[in-house]
Short mmCIF file of C-alpha atoms and ligand atoms in Angstrom, two decimals:
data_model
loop_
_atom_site.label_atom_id
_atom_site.label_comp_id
_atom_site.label_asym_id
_atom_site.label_seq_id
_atom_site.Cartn_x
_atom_site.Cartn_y
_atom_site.Cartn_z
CA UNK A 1 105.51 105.70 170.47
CA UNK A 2 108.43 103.32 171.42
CA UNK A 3 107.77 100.62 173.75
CA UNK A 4 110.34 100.12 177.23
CA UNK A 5 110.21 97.54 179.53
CA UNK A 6 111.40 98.20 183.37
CA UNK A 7 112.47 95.41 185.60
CA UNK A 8 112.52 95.58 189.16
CA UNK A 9 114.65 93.60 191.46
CA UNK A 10 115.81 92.62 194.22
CA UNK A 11 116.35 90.42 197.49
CA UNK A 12 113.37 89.86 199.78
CA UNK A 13 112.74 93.14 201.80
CA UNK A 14 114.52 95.64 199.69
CA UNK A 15 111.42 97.49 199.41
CA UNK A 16 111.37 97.64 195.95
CA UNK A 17 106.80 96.65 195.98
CA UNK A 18 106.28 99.57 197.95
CA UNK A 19 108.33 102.01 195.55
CA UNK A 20 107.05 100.08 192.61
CA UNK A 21 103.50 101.32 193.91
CA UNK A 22 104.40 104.93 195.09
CA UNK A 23 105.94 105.07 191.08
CA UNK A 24 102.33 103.39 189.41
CA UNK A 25 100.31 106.08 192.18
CA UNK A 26 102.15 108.90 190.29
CA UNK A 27 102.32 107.82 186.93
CA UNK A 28 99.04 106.08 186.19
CA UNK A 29 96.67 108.94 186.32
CA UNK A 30 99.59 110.72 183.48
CA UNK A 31 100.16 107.78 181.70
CA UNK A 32 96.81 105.74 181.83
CA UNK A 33 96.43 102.14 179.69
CA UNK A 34 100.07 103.08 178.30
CA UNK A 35 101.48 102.01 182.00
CA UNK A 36 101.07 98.25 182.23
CA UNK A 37 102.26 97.08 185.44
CA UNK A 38 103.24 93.49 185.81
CA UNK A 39 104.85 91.07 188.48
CA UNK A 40 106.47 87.63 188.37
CA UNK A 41 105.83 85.09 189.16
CA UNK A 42 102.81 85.62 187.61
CA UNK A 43 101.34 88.74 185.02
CA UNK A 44 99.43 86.03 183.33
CA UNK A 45 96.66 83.46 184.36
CA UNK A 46 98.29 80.53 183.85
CA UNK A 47 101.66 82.57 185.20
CA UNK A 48 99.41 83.34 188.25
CA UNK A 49 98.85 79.60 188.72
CA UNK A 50 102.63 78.34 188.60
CA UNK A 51 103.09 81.09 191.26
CA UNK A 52 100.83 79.57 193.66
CA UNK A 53 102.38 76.17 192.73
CA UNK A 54 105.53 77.37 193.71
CA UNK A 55 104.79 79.28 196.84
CA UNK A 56 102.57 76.58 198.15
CA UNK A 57 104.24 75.24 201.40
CA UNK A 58 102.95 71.79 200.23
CA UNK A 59 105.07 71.75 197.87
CA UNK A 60 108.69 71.79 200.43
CA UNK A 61 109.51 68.84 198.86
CA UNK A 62 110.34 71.08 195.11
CA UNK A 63 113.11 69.65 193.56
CA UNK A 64 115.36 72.92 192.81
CA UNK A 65 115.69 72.29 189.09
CA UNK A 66 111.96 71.59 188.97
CA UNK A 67 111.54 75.15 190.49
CA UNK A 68 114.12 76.56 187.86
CA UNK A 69 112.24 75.19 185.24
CA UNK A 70 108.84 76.46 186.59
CA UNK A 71 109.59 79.92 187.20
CA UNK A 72 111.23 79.85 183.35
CA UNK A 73 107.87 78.42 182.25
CA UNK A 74 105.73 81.14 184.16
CA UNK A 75 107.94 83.46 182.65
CA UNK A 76 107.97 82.20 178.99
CA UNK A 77 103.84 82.58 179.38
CA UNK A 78 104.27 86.15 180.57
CA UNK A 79 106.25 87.17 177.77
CA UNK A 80 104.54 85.94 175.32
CA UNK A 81 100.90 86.98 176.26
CA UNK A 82 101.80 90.34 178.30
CA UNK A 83 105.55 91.94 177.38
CA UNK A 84 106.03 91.15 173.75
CA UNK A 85 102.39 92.18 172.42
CA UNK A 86 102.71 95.46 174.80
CA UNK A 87 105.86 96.59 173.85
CA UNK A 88 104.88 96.01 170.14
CA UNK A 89 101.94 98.48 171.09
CA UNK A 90 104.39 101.06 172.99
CA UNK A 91 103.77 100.62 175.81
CA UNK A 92 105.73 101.56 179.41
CA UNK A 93 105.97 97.97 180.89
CA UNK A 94 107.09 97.91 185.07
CA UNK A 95 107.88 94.35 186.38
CA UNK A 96 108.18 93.47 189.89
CA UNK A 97 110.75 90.86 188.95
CA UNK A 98 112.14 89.58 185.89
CA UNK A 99 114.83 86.62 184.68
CA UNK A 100 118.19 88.53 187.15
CA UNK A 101 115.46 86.56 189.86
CA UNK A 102 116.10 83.50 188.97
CA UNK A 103 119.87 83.75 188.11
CA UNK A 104 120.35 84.90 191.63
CA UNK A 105 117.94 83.17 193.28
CA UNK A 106 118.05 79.50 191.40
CA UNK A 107 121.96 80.07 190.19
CA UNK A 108 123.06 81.82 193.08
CA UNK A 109 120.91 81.21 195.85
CA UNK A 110 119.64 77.34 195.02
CA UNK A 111 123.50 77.14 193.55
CA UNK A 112 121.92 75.72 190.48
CA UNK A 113 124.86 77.84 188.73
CA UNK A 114 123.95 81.18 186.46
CA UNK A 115 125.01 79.94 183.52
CA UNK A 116 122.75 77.19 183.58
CA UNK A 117 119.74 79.42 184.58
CA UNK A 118 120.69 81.65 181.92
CA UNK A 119 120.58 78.88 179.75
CA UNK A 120 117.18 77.77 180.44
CA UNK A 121 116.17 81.67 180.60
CA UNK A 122 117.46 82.09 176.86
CA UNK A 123 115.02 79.36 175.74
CA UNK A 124 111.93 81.00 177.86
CA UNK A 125 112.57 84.26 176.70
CA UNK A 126 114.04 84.25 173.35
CA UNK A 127 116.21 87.46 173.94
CA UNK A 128 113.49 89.41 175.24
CA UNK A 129 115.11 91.74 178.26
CA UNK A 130 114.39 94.80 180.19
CA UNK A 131 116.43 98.15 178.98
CA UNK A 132 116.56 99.07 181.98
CA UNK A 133 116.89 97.46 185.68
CA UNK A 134 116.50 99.00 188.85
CA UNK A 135 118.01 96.96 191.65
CA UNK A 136 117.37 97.50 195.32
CA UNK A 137 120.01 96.76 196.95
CA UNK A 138 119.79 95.88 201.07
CA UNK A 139 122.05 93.62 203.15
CA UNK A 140 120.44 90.51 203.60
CA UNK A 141 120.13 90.41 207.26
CA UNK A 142 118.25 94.00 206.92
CA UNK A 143 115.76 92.41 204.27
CA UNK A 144 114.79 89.46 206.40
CA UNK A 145 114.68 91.67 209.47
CA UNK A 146 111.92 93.51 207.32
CA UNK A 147 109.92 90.53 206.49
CA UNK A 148 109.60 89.54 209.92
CA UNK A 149 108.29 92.98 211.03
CA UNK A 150 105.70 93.58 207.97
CA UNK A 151 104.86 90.90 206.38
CA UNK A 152 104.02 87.79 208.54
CA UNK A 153 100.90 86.57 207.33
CA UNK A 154 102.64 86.83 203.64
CA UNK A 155 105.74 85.19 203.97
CA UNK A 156 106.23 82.47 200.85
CA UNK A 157 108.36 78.86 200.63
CA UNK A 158 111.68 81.24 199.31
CA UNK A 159 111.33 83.94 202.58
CA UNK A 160 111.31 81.29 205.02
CA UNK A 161 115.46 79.77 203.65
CA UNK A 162 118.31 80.05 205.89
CA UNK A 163 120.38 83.57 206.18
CA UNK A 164 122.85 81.73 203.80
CA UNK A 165 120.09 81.24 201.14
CA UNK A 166 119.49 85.50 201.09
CA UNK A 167 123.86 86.08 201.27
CA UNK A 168 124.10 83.72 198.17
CA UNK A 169 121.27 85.60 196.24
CA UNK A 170 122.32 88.86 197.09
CA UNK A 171 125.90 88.33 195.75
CA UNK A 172 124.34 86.69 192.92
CA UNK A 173 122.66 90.03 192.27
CA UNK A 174 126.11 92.15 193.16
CA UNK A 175 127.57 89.97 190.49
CA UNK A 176 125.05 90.96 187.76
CA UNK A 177 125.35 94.26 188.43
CA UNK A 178 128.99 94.34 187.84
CA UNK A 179 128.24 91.92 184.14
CA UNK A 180 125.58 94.49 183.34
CA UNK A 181 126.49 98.16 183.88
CA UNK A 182 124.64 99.38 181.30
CA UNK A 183 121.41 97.52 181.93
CA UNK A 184 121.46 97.09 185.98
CA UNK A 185 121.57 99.95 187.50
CA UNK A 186 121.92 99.84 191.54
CA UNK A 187 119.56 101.72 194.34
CA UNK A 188 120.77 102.00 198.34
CA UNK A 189 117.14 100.85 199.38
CA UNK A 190 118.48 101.31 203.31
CA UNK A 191 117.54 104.87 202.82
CA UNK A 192 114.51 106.44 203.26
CA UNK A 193 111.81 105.42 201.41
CA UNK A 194 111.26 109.32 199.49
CA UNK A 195 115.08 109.08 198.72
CA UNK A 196 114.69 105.37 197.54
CA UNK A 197 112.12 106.65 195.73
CA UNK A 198 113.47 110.00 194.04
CA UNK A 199 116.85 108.04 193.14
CA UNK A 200 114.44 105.75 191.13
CA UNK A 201 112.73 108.27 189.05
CA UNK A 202 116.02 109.99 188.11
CA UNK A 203 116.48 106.80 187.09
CA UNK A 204 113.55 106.69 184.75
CA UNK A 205 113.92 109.92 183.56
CA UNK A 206 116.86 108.62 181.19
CA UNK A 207 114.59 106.16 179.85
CA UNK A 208 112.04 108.52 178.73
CA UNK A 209 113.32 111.90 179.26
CA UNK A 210 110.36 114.28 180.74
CA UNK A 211 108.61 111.08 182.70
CA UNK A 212 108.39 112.58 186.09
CA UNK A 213 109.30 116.18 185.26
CA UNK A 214 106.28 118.01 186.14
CA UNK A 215 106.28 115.99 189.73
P1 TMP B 301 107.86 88.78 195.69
O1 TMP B 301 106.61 88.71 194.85
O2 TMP B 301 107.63 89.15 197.10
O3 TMP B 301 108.95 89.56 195.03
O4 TMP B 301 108.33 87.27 195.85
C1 TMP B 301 108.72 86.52 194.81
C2 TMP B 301 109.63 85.43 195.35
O5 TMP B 301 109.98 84.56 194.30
C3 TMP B 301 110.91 85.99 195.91
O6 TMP B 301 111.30 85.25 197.06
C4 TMP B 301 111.89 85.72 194.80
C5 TMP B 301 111.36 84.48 194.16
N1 TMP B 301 111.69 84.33 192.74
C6 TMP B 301 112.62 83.37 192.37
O7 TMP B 301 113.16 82.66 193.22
N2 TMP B 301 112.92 83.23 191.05
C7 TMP B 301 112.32 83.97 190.08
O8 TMP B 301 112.62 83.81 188.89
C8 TMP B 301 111.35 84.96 190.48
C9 TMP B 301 110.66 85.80 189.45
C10 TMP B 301 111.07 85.09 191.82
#
């Protein structure tokens, strides 16, 4: 059986958690150990750790390169204990997040520059990439409007930047999608969440054709 890995992306409050889980409700009891679901920050122990590092609101005082650098090393951990040895076993990998976070989020967002987050990225991953992206796209001042009114007692250090922060990010991620057509492949998550939903499983479909046939 052939191995795919799944990224999922997106500016804060696109939604794309909830449709991640509504996606893992339907397909886990199908697809069973063969469905590894994943998130980063994080997917690892010592992953897990650098995300509390770098959500800690101690830690305000983050240089933005040292950031860069630990999401990269969270990531590098991940792939090499979680992706690479399960899609050498075939396995369906789904990640909430993967390295088009921290090109628009450090690049764009911290204006670190993409280029140089890709460059740091190419070390951490060592070409490893999704085959497919699904990208939730919402304007930022929607997003942040939906933090606010869900998730107060969850917000992190990157929720709480100025408006400008979310625009830069979010045109980071616009930008991507036009580099990678093939890859990154876009989702109007202002619509209602069983549209948001069905457009992402047609998605899926194409990457293994019969996936959510039967449903
Ligand atoms: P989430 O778990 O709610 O998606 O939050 C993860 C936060 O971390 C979100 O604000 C995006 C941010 N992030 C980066 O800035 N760079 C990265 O490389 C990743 C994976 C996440």
């Amino acid at each position: 059986m052939k191995g795919h890995f799944i990224s999922f992306e997106g500016p804060d409050g696109a939604g794309k958690t909830s449709v991640l889980k509504a996606l893992v409700g339907q397909l886990q009891p199908l697809l069973g150990e063969r469905l590894v679901v994943t998130r980063e920050p994080g997917g690892d122990p010592l992953s897990e750790q650098l995300r509390r590092v770098l959500f800690d609101d101690r830690n305000k005082g983050m240089d933005d390169r040292t950031e860069a650098l630990l999401f990269a090393a969270a990531r590098r951990q991940h792939v090499v204990s979680v992706l690479e040895p399960s899609l050498a076993a075939g396995k369906i990998i789904f990640s909430d997040r993967y390295v088009d976070s921290s090109v628009a989020y450090q690049g764009g967002g911290r204006q670190l520059g993409e280029q140089a987050v890709w460059d740091i990225n190419a070390f951490a991953t060592q070409g490893v990439m999704p085959e497919l992206t699904l990208y939730f796209d919402v304007p930022s001042e929607v997003g942040i409007r939906r933090i606010a009114q869900h998730r107060q007692n969850q917000v992190n250090r990157l929720d709480r930047e100025a408006l400008s922060f979310h625009h830069r990010v979010r045109h980071a991620y616009l930008r991507l999608l036009d580099q990678y057509p093939e890859r990154i492949k876009k989702i109007d998550a202002t619509q209602p969440l069983d549209k948001v939903i069905a457009d992402a499983k047609q998605l899926l479909n194409r990457v293994e054709p019969g996936l959510f046939d039967s449903h």
